[in-house]
Amino acid sequence: MSIRVRYAPSPTGLQHIGGLRTALFNYLLARSSGGTFVLRIEDTDRERFDERSLQDIYDTFQWFGIRWDEGPDVGGPFAPYIQSERVSMYREYARQLVESGYAYEAFDDAEALRESREDGKQGYEPIFRGMSEAEKQKYRDRGVPPVIRFRTPDEGATEFEDLVLGRVKRKNRDIVTDPVLLKSDGFPTYHLAVVVDDHHMEISHVLRGQEWVPTTGLHVLLYKAFGWQAPAFCHLPMVLGKDGQKLSKRHGATSVIEFRNSGYLPEAVMNYLSRLGWSYDDSREFFGQADLESLFDVEKLSKSPAVFDYRKLDWFNGSYIREKSEDELYDLVLPFLVRDGLVSDPPDDAQASTIRAAIPLIRERLRLLSDASGLLRFLLQDIREWTVDELVPKKTAVEDVPDYLARARELIQDADAVSDDVLEERFRAAAEALGIKLGNLLMPLRVAVTGSTASPPLFGAIRLLGVHRSLERVDACIALLRKEN
RNA sequence: GGCCCCUUCGUCUAUCGGCUAGGACAUGAGAUUCUCAUUCUCAAAAGAGGGGUUCGAUUCCCCUAGGGGCUACCA
């Protein structure tokens, strides 16, 4: 039997990086096994539904580079793939469970239930479980909308085989008492919808986060009540923040769109995510999408939770950036320069050629695509002011610096016409003549030209900016320092 | 509180009874270098604790501890 898996996000907010990993592992299992990957939208919570979410799901996966074989936008043999369009089905199955005695109507006051929970009361007292029809009719007559609750067994135990965890066993009385299957608004809860849909969509493997382990017993009970065969379960280790808590906002970026906007490459994110809870061997770190699609194996999934390490992601990102060609990097970096207001949209010819020429100089200095703005700002914007502190090298008298700059000024006059090596030799000789270190001659020039003590290679930067403009900046700095003195 | 799951360097992980416990990120030191970065070399860094089982346990079992998750008419 062929493998069918699904990623089933609920459109209640932006796609989470942890959800992206769940989706990735599902996708990889499908690809590595020649199976099918399904996208299903679980929008049964009308209160938390968020308009932008659906589009965010599409945008996220388009950027990430994985696509589904069946889903709301591409269709498929089990359409519709949006749960709100399948409600009649859930109602039908809920009714069926009531008829077969596995479920019953209840007329609880949702508000009262919520309040008692807030008072610290735990569990549900199944007062409607054995109530007579006549008694229930009174509620109906009063117009109280019913919910349908599952009748959890008091005796026995339920167990399932998990591909990661092994055998998981639970006493039935420890499973939440009589959970709601169909809400009073006529929509199903997750438990009903997921079981009905996974069965009808012929899902063979359920890969989801470990937070679902406690409720899997209920799902198994539901499969039994329907007389259906349950899929294989595979609970993925959770993704945590630095402090060991579930990854959340306060740990940093969590929505996929934030990673994208921060300048992460999808292949770096994919590579990093693939290592959270999954491993291949004892040494390999780099996995491209094609590698993962063929190498992924649930056997190598781990049980323990993984802490999300932004620094390692950064390292991956820098590595992948360095592998890009100059043309690719140009296209990748441009949107960030536009966003940061450094170039027009689209850039004019001068800007475009400047940036293209600068790419080789900044490539190995980028950890994030967005770092390009800081690195190229001196080329694309005027420098309004310099800090004297930066212009003056350590252990150097302020009054000496204008002389150094004046000397440097002479040496770069024909920078366009000579090589780096020649320029460097000149500066070495000049530094020696002045009796100072090469760095102390170059640093004021660097700060004058680039506005920063950290920059791309100086001579290259000068040519990119243009000798003329470079000289202007040097002159401005000389004037500034003289005034300061 | 109850239930469930988890436990190897700070972090991600390898090890499926024989280990001088391997790799990567991060960290530290050094080399290269006009700054920054890249690159390279080296270093430090782990089997939660206690019982078993076994010739032999990081690997298997139990207990304790710690961490996490769930405990909704949310998913």
Coordinates of C-alpha atoms (C1' of nucleotides) in Angstrom, one line a residue:
Chain A
M1 CA 0.0 0.0 0.0
S2 CA 1.3 3.4 -0.9
I3 CA 2.2 5.9 1.7
R4 CA -0.1 8.9 2.1
V5 CA 0.7 11.7 4.5
R6 CA -0.8 15.1 5.2
Y7 CA 0.1 18.4 6.8
A8 CA -2.9 19.9 8.3
P9 CA -2.4 23.4 9.6
S10 CA -5.2 25.5 11.1
P11 CA -5.5 29.0 9.6
T12 CA -5.4 30.8 13.0
G13 CA -2.2 32.7 12.5
L14 CA 1.1 32.9 10.6
Q15 CA 2.9 29.6 9.8
H16 CA 5.1 28.6 12.7
I17 CA 8.7 27.4 12.1
G18 CA 7.8 24.3 14.1
G19 CA 4.8 23.6 11.9
L20 CA 7.1 24.0 8.9
R21 CA 9.3 21.2 10.2
T22 CA 6.3 19.0 10.7
A23 CA 5.3 19.8 7.1
L24 CA 8.8 19.1 5.9
F25 CA 9.0 15.7 7.5
N26 CA 5.6 14.7 6.1
Y27 CA 6.7 15.9 2.7
L28 CA 10.0 14.1 2.9
L29 CA 8.4 10.8 4.0
A30 CA 6.1 11.1 0.9
R31 CA 8.9 11.8 -1.4
S32 CA 11.4 9.3 -0.1
S33 CA 8.7 6.5 -0.3
G34 CA 7.1 7.5 -3.6
G35 CA 4.0 8.4 -1.7
T36 CA 1.6 11.3 -1.7
F37 CA 1.7 14.5 0.3
V38 CA -1.6 16.2 1.1
L39 CA -2.4 19.6 2.4
R40 CA -5.6 19.9 4.4
I41 CA -6.9 23.0 6.0
E42 CA -8.3 22.5 9.5
D43 CA -10.5 25.6 9.9
T44 CA -13.0 24.2 12.3
D45 CA -12.4 26.9 14.9
R46 CA -14.5 29.8 13.6
E47 CA -13.5 32.1 16.5
R48 CA -9.8 31.9 15.9
F49 CA -10.0 31.8 12.1
D50 CA -7.7 34.4 10.6
E51 CA -8.3 35.6 7.0
R52 CA -4.6 36.1 6.2
S53 CA -3.6 32.6 7.3
L54 CA -4.5 30.7 4.2
Q55 CA -2.5 33.0 1.9
D56 CA 0.3 32.8 4.4
I57 CA 0.3 29.1 4.1
Y58 CA 0.6 29.3 0.3
D59 CA 3.2 32.0 0.5
T60 CA 5.3 30.1 3.0
F61 CA 5.5 26.9 1.1
Q62 CA 6.1 28.5 -2.2
W63 CA 9.0 30.3 -0.7
F64 CA 10.2 27.1 1.2
G65 CA 10.1 25.1 -2.0
I66 CA 7.9 22.2 -1.2
R67 CA 4.5 21.5 -2.7
W68 CA 1.7 19.1 -2.1
D69 CA 0.2 16.6 -4.4
E70 CA -3.3 17.2 -3.2
G71 CA -4.8 20.2 -1.6
P72 CA -7.3 23.0 -1.7
D73 CA -5.6 24.8 -4.5
V74 CA -4.5 21.9 -6.7
G75 CA -7.5 19.6 -6.0
G76 CA -7.3 15.8 -5.8
P77 CA -9.5 12.7 -5.5
F78 CA -10.5 13.4 -2.0
A79 CA -11.6 17.1 -2.3
P80 CA -12.6 19.2 -0.7
Y81 CA -9.5 19.7 1.4
I82 CA -10.8 22.4 3.6
Q83 CA -12.7 21.1 6.6
S84 CA -15.3 23.9 6.7
E85 CA -16.4 22.5 3.4
R86 CA -16.9 19.1 4.8
V87 CA -19.1 19.8 7.8
S88 CA -22.0 17.8 6.6
M89 CA -19.8 14.8 6.6
Y90 CA -18.7 15.3 10.2
R91 CA -22.3 15.8 11.3
E92 CA -23.3 12.6 9.6
Y93 CA -20.6 10.6 11.4
A94 CA -21.3 12.2 14.7
R95 CA -24.9 11.2 14.3
Q96 CA -23.8 7.7 13.4
L97 CA -21.9 7.5 16.6
V98 CA -24.8 8.6 18.6
E99 CA -27.0 6.0 17.0
S100 CA -24.4 3.3 17.7
G101 CA -24.2 4.4 21.3
Y102 CA -20.6 5.6 21.2
A103 CA -21.6 9.2 21.6
Y104 CA -24.5 11.2 23.0
E105 CA -26.0 14.6 23.0
A106 CA -25.2 17.0 25.8
F107 CA -26.6 20.3 26.7
D108 CA -23.9 21.9 28.8
D109 CA -23.6 25.6 29.2
A110 CA -20.3 26.3 27.6
E111 CA -19.8 29.4 29.7
A112 CA -20.4 27.6 32.9
L113 CA -17.9 24.9 31.9
R114 CA -15.3 27.5 31.1
E115 CA -15.8 29.2 34.5
S116 CA -15.6 26.0 36.4
R117 CA -12.3 25.3 34.7
E118 CA -11.0 28.7 35.6
D119 CA -11.9 27.9 39.2
G120 CA -9.5 25.1 39.0
K121 CA -11.9 22.3 38.6
Q122 CA -10.6 19.5 36.4
G123 CA -12.3 17.0 34.3
Y124 CA -15.8 16.8 33.0
E125 CA -18.8 15.4 35.0
P126 CA -20.7 13.5 32.3
I127 CA -24.1 14.5 33.6
F128 CA -25.8 14.0 30.2
R129 CA -24.3 10.6 29.6
G130 CA -27.2 8.5 31.1
M131 CA -29.9 11.1 30.8
S132 CA -33.2 9.9 29.5
E133 CA -34.6 11.1 26.2
A134 CA -37.5 12.7 28.0
E135 CA -35.2 14.7 30.2
K136 CA -33.1 15.8 27.2
Q137 CA -36.2 16.9 25.4
K138 CA -36.7 19.6 28.0
Y139 CA -33.4 21.1 27.0
R140 CA -34.3 21.0 23.3
D141 CA -37.6 22.6 24.0
R142 CA -35.8 25.4 25.8
G143 CA -33.7 25.8 22.7
V144 CA -30.4 24.8 24.2
P145 CA -28.1 23.8 21.4
P146 CA -26.6 20.4 21.9
V147 CA -23.1 19.2 21.5
I148 CA -22.2 15.6 20.8
R149 CA -19.8 14.0 23.2
F150 CA -17.9 10.8 22.9
R151 CA -18.5 8.2 25.6
T152 CA -15.1 7.3 26.8
P153 CA -14.8 3.8 28.4
D154 CA -14.3 3.7 32.1
E155 CA -12.6 0.4 31.9
G156 CA -9.7 -1.1 29.9
A157 CA -6.8 0.6 28.2
T158 CA -6.0 1.8 24.7
E159 CA -2.7 1.4 23.1
F160 CA -1.0 2.1 19.8
E161 CA 2.3 1.5 18.2
D162 CA 4.2 4.7 17.5
L163 CA 7.0 4.7 14.9
V164 CA 9.1 6.9 17.1
L165 CA 8.0 6.2 20.6
G166 CA 7.2 2.5 20.3
R167 CA 4.2 1.1 22.1
V168 CA 2.2 3.7 24.0
K169 CA -0.4 2.5 26.4
R170 CA -3.0 4.5 28.3
K171 CA -5.8 3.5 30.7
N172 CA -9.1 4.5 29.2
R173 CA -10.1 6.3 32.4
D174 CA -7.1 8.5 32.0
I175 CA -8.3 9.7 28.6
V176 CA -10.2 12.9 28.9
T177 CA -13.8 12.2 29.9
D178 CA -16.4 12.4 27.2
P179 CA -14.8 15.0 24.9
V180 CA -16.9 17.1 22.6
L181 CA -16.9 15.7 19.0
L182 CA -19.4 18.2 17.5
K183 CA -19.6 21.7 18.9
S184 CA -22.8 23.5 19.4
D185 CA -22.1 25.6 16.3
G186 CA -22.3 22.4 14.3
F187 CA -18.6 22.3 13.6
P188 CA -16.5 19.3 14.6
T189 CA -13.6 19.5 17.1
Y190 CA -10.2 18.5 16.0
H191 CA -10.6 14.9 17.2
L192 CA -13.6 14.1 15.1
A193 CA -12.5 15.9 12.0
V194 CA -9.0 14.5 12.0
V195 CA -10.2 10.9 12.3
V196 CA -12.9 11.2 9.7
D197 CA -10.7 13.0 7.3
D198 CA -7.6 10.9 7.8
H199 CA -9.7 7.8 7.2
H200 CA -11.5 9.2 4.1
M201 CA -8.4 10.6 2.6
E202 CA -6.7 7.3 3.1
I203 CA -3.9 8.7 5.2
S204 CA -1.5 5.9 6.0
H205 CA 0.9 7.8 8.3
V206 CA 0.2 10.5 10.8
L207 CA 3.3 12.6 11.5
R208 CA 2.7 15.3 14.0
G209 CA 4.2 16.9 17.0
Q210 CA 4.5 15.0 20.3
E211 CA 2.0 17.3 22.0
W212 CA -0.6 15.1 20.3
V213 CA 0.5 11.9 22.1
P214 CA -1.9 12.3 25.0
T215 CA -4.9 12.5 22.7
T216 CA -3.9 9.8 20.3
G217 CA -5.6 7.3 22.6
L218 CA -8.9 9.0 22.0
H219 CA -8.3 9.0 18.3
V220 CA -7.7 5.3 18.4
L221 CA -10.9 4.8 20.3
L222 CA -12.7 6.8 17.6
Y223 CA -11.3 4.6 14.9
K224 CA -12.5 1.6 16.8
A225 CA -16.0 3.1 17.3
F226 CA -16.2 3.7 13.5
G227 CA -14.8 0.3 12.8
W228 CA -12.0 1.8 10.8
Q229 CA -8.3 0.9 10.7
A230 CA -6.2 3.5 12.3
P231 CA -3.2 4.9 10.4
A232 CA 0.4 4.5 11.6
F233 CA 1.3 7.2 14.2
C234 CA 4.6 8.9 14.2
H235 CA 5.0 11.6 16.8
L236 CA 7.8 14.0 16.2
P237 CA 10.0 15.5 18.9
M238 CA 9.0 19.0 19.9
V239 CA 10.9 22.1 19.0
L240 CA 11.9 24.1 22.0
G241 CA 13.4 27.5 22.8
K242 CA 16.7 28.1 24.5
D243 CA 15.1 27.8 28.0
G244 CA 13.6 24.4 27.2
Q245 CA 10.1 25.7 26.9
K246 CA 8.0 25.3 23.8
L247 CA 9.4 27.6 21.1
S248 CA 7.6 30.9 21.2
K249 CA 7.7 34.6 20.4
R250 CA 10.0 35.6 23.2
H251 CA 12.7 33.2 21.9
G252 CA 13.0 35.3 18.7
A253 CA 11.5 34.8 15.3
T254 CA 8.9 32.0 15.1
S255 CA 6.8 32.7 12.1
V256 CA 8.2 31.6 8.8
I257 CA 7.6 34.9 7.3
E258 CA 9.9 36.5 9.8
F259 CA 12.7 34.2 8.9
R260 CA 12.2 35.1 5.3
N261 CA 12.1 38.8 6.0
S262 CA 15.3 38.5 8.1
G263 CA 17.2 37.3 5.2
Y264 CA 17.3 33.5 5.6
L265 CA 17.5 31.3 2.5
P266 CA 14.9 28.6 2.3
E267 CA 17.5 25.9 1.6
A268 CA 19.3 26.9 4.8
V269 CA 16.1 26.8 6.8
M270 CA 15.3 23.4 5.3
N271 CA 18.7 22.0 6.0
Y272 CA 18.6 23.2 9.6
L273 CA 15.1 22.1 10.2
S274 CA 15.9 18.6 8.8
R275 CA 18.5 18.2 11.6
L276 CA 16.0 18.9 14.4
G277 CA 15.0 15.5 15.5
W278 CA 16.4 13.7 12.5
S279 CA 19.9 12.5 11.7
Y280 CA 21.6 10.6 8.9
D281 CA 25.0 9.6 10.1
D282 CA 27.8 10.7 12.4
S283 CA 29.3 13.4 10.3
R284 CA 27.2 14.8 7.5
E285 CA 25.8 18.3 8.0
F286 CA 24.7 19.5 4.6
F287 CA 21.6 18.2 3.0
G288 CA 20.0 19.7 -0.1
Q289 CA 16.4 19.2 -0.8
A290 CA 17.1 16.4 -3.3
D291 CA 19.3 14.7 -0.7
L292 CA 16.5 14.8 1.9
E293 CA 13.9 13.6 -0.5
S294 CA 15.8 10.4 -1.1
L295 CA 17.5 10.0 2.3
F296 CA 14.8 10.7 4.8
D297 CA 13.8 7.8 6.9
V298 CA 11.5 7.7 10.0
E299 CA 13.9 5.1 11.5
K300 CA 16.3 7.9 12.1
L301 CA 13.9 10.1 14.0
S302 CA 14.8 10.8 17.6
K303 CA 12.5 10.9 20.6
S304 CA 13.8 13.7 22.6
P305 CA 12.9 17.4 22.1
A306 CA 15.3 19.7 20.2
V307 CA 16.3 23.2 21.1
F308 CA 16.1 25.6 18.2
D309 CA 19.6 27.1 17.8
Y310 CA 19.4 30.3 15.8
R311 CA 23.2 30.5 15.7
K312 CA 23.6 27.2 13.9
L313 CA 20.9 28.3 11.5
D314 CA 22.9 31.5 10.8
W315 CA 25.9 29.3 10.1
F316 CA 24.0 27.3 7.6
N317 CA 22.7 30.4 6.0
G318 CA 26.1 31.9 5.6
S319 CA 27.3 28.7 4.1
Y320 CA 24.5 28.6 1.5
I321 CA 24.9 32.3 0.7
R322 CA 28.6 31.6 -0.1
E323 CA 27.5 28.9 -2.6
K324 CA 25.4 31.3 -4.6
S325 CA 26.6 32.7 -7.9
E326 CA 27.0 36.4 -8.2
D327 CA 23.9 36.7 -10.3
E328 CA 21.8 34.7 -7.9
L329 CA 23.1 36.7 -5.0
Y330 CA 22.3 39.9 -6.7
D331 CA 18.7 38.9 -7.2
L332 CA 18.5 37.6 -3.6
V333 CA 19.9 40.7 -2.0
L334 CA 18.2 43.4 -4.1
P335 CA 14.8 43.2 -2.4
F336 CA 16.5 43.9 0.9
L337 CA 18.3 46.9 -0.5
V338 CA 15.0 48.2 -1.8
R339 CA 13.2 47.6 1.4
D340 CA 15.9 49.4 3.3
G341 CA 15.6 52.4 1.0
L342 CA 19.1 52.2 -0.4
V343 CA 18.1 51.9 -4.0
S344 CA 15.1 52.8 -6.1
D345 CA 12.6 50.1 -7.1
P346 CA 13.6 49.0 -9.7
P347 CA 17.2 50.2 -9.3
D348 CA 18.6 52.5 -11.9
D349 CA 21.4 51.3 -14.1
A350 CA 24.1 52.9 -12.1
Q351 CA 22.8 51.3 -8.9
A352 CA 22.5 48.0 -10.5
S353 CA 26.0 47.9 -11.8
T354 CA 27.4 49.2 -8.6
I355 CA 25.7 46.4 -6.6
R356 CA 26.7 43.7 -9.1
A357 CA 30.3 44.8 -8.9
A358 CA 30.1 44.8 -5.1
I359 CA 28.7 41.3 -4.7
P360 CA 32.0 39.5 -4.8
L361 CA 33.3 41.8 -2.1
I362 CA 30.5 41.2 0.3
R363 CA 29.6 37.5 -0.3
E364 CA 31.7 36.0 2.3
R365 CA 30.6 38.7 4.8
L366 CA 26.9 37.9 4.7
R367 CA 25.2 35.7 7.3
L368 CA 21.8 37.0 6.4
L369 CA 20.8 38.5 3.0
S370 CA 19.7 41.5 4.9
D371 CA 23.3 42.1 6.1
A372 CA 23.9 43.5 2.6
S373 CA 22.3 46.8 3.4
G374 CA 24.8 47.5 6.2
L375 CA 27.7 46.4 4.0
L376 CA 26.7 48.5 1.0
R377 CA 25.2 51.5 2.6
F378 CA 28.4 53.5 2.1
L379 CA 28.1 53.0 -1.7
L380 CA 24.5 53.9 -2.0
Q381 CA 24.1 56.7 0.4
D382 CA 26.1 59.7 1.3
I383 CA 27.8 59.7 4.6
R384 CA 26.6 62.6 6.6
E385 CA 28.9 62.4 9.5
W386 CA 31.9 60.6 10.8
T387 CA 32.8 60.0 14.4
V388 CA 36.3 61.3 15.3
D389 CA 36.7 58.4 17.6
E390 CA 36.6 55.9 14.7
L391 CA 38.8 58.0 12.4
V392 CA 41.6 58.0 15.0
P393 CA 43.4 54.6 15.4
K394 CA 44.2 53.4 18.8
K395 CA 47.4 55.0 20.4
T396 CA 47.4 57.6 17.7
A397 CA 47.3 61.4 18.3
V398 CA 44.3 63.1 16.7
E399 CA 46.5 65.8 15.2
D400 CA 48.5 63.2 13.2
V401 CA 45.5 61.7 11.5
P402 CA 44.9 64.5 9.0
D403 CA 48.4 64.0 7.7
Y404 CA 47.9 60.3 7.3
L405 CA 44.7 61.0 5.4
A406 CA 46.5 63.5 3.3
R407 CA 49.1 61.0 2.4
A408 CA 46.6 58.3 1.7
R409 CA 44.7 60.8 -0.4
E410 CA 47.7 61.0 -2.7
L411 CA 48.1 57.3 -2.9
I412 CA 44.6 56.5 -4.2
Q413 CA 44.5 59.2 -6.9
D414 CA 44.9 56.6 -9.6
A415 CA 43.4 53.6 -7.8
D416 CA 41.3 52.8 -10.9
A417 CA 44.5 52.3 -12.9
V418 CA 46.5 50.1 -10.6
S419 CA 46.1 46.8 -8.9
D420 CA 45.5 46.0 -5.2
D421 CA 49.0 44.7 -4.9
V422 CA 50.5 47.9 -6.2
L423 CA 48.4 50.0 -3.9
E424 CA 49.2 47.9 -1.0
E425 CA 52.9 48.2 -1.7
R426 CA 52.5 52.0 -1.8
F427 CA 50.8 52.1 1.5
R428 CA 53.3 49.8 3.1
A429 CA 56.1 52.1 2.0
A430 CA 54.2 55.2 3.0
A431 CA 53.5 53.7 6.5
E432 CA 57.1 52.8 6.9
A433 CA 58.1 56.3 5.9
L434 CA 55.7 57.8 8.4
G435 CA 56.9 55.3 11.0
I436 CA 53.5 53.8 11.7
K437 CA 51.8 50.5 11.1
L438 CA 50.1 49.9 7.9
G439 CA 46.8 49.4 9.7
N440 CA 47.0 52.8 11.2
L441 CA 47.4 54.4 7.8
L442 CA 44.6 52.4 6.3
M443 CA 42.1 52.6 9.1
P444 CA 41.4 56.4 8.9
L445 CA 41.0 56.0 5.1
R446 CA 38.7 53.1 5.6
V447 CA 36.5 55.0 8.0
A448 CA 36.6 58.1 5.8
V449 CA 35.5 56.1 2.7
T450 CA 33.1 53.6 4.1
G451 CA 32.1 55.3 7.3
S452 CA 32.9 52.2 9.4
T453 CA 35.9 50.4 10.9
A454 CA 34.6 47.2 9.4
S455 CA 34.2 47.2 5.6
P456 CA 34.7 45.2 2.4
P457 CA 38.4 45.3 1.1
L458 CA 39.3 48.9 1.1
F459 CA 40.8 49.3 -2.4
G460 CA 37.9 47.5 -4.0
A461 CA 35.5 49.7 -2.0
I462 CA 37.3 52.9 -3.2
R463 CA 36.9 51.8 -6.8
L464 CA 33.3 50.9 -6.4
L465 CA 32.6 54.3 -4.8
G466 CA 34.7 56.0 -7.4
V467 CA 38.0 57.7 -6.7
H468 CA 36.5 61.2 -7.0
R469 CA 33.8 60.6 -4.3
S470 CA 36.4 58.8 -2.2
L471 CA 38.6 61.8 -2.3
E472 CA 35.7 64.0 -1.3
R473 CA 35.1 61.9 1.8
V474 CA 38.7 62.0 2.7
D475 CA 38.8 65.7 2.4
A476 CA 35.7 66.1 4.5
C477 CA 37.3 64.0 7.2
I478 CA 40.5 65.9 7.1
A479 CA 38.5 69.1 7.5
L480 CA 36.5 67.6 10.3
L481 CA 39.7 66.5 12.2
R482 CA 41.4 69.9 11.7
K483 CA 38.4 71.6 13.1
E484 CA 38.2 69.2 16.0
N485 CA 41.8 69.9 16.8
Chain B
rG1 C1' -2.6 17.8 41.1
rG2 C1' -3.5 13.6 37.4
rC3 C1' -1.8 11.2 33.0
rC4 C1' 1.8 10.7 29.0
rC5 C1' 6.6 11.4 26.9
rC6 C1' 11.8 12.5 27.2
rU7 C1' 17.1 12.4 29.5
rU8 C1' 25.1 11.6 25.5
rC9 C1' 29.5 18.0 25.4
rG10 C1' 26.2 24.9 26.4
rU11 C1' 23.2 23.4 21.6
rC12 C1' 21.9 19.7 17.4
rU13 C1' 23.4 14.8 17.2
rA14 C1' 26.4 9.6 16.2
rU15 C1' 26.7 5.1 19.1
rC16 C1' 21.5 -0.2 17.7
rG17 C1' 26.5 -4.6 24.6
rG18 C1' 33.1 -4.0 23.7
rC19 C1' 34.4 3.5 23.9
rU20 C1' 40.8 5.9 23.9
rA21 C1' 32.3 8.1 23.5
rG22 C1' 32.7 10.5 17.0
rG23 C1' 30.9 15.0 14.1
rA24 C1' 28.7 19.9 13.7
rC25 C1' 27.3 24.9 15.8
rA26 C1' 28.8 28.0 19.6
rU27 C1' 33.2 29.1 22.8
rG28 C1' 38.8 29.7 23.5
rA29 C1' 43.8 29.9 21.3
rG30 C1' 46.7 30.3 17.0
rA31 C1' 47.6 30.8 11.5
rU32 C1' 46.2 33.6 7.0
rU33 C1' 44.7 38.9 6.4
rC34 C1' 44.5 46.4 5.0
rU35 C1' 39.5 46.2 9.0
rC36 C1' 35.5 42.9 9.2
rA37 C1' 34.5 38.3 7.4
rU38 C1' 36.0 33.8 5.0
rU39 C1' 39.5 29.8 5.3
rC40 C1' 42.7 26.5 8.1
rU41 C1' 44.9 24.3 12.7
rC42 C1' 44.5 23.1 17.7
rA43 C1' 42.0 23.1 22.5
rA44 C1' 38.3 22.7 26.2
rA45 C1' 33.5 20.4 26.5
rA46 C1' 28.9 14.9 27.6
rG47 C1' 26.5 9.5 29.0
rA48 C1' 21.3 13.0 35.5
rG49 C1' 21.7 9.8 40.1
rG50 C1' 21.0 4.9 42.3
rG51 C1' 20.0 -0.2 41.7
rG52 C1' 19.9 -4.5 38.8
rU53 C1' 20.9 -8.0 34.1
rU54 C1' 25.7 -9.3 31.9
rC55 C1' 32.3 -11.6 31.3
rG56 C1' 31.3 -6.5 30.0
rA57 C1' 26.9 -1.4 30.1
rU58 C1' 26.1 5.2 27.3
rU59 C1' 23.6 1.2 25.1
rC60 C1' 18.7 -3.6 28.2
rC61 C1' 15.3 -3.4 32.9
rC62 C1' 13.6 -0.9 37.5
rC63 C1' 13.5 3.2 40.9
rU64 C1' 14.5 8.3 41.9
rA65 C1' 15.4 13.1 40.1
rG66 C1' 14.9 16.7 36.4
rG67 C1' 12.7 18.6 31.9
rG68 C1' 8.6 18.9 28.6
rG69 C1' 3.6 18.0 27.0
rC70 C1' -1.6 17.2 27.7
rU71 C1' -5.5 17.9 31.0
rA72 C1' -11.1 23.3 26.1
rC73 C1' -17.6 23.5 22.6
rC74 C1' -8.3 25.4 20.4
rA75 C1' -5.7 22.9 17.2

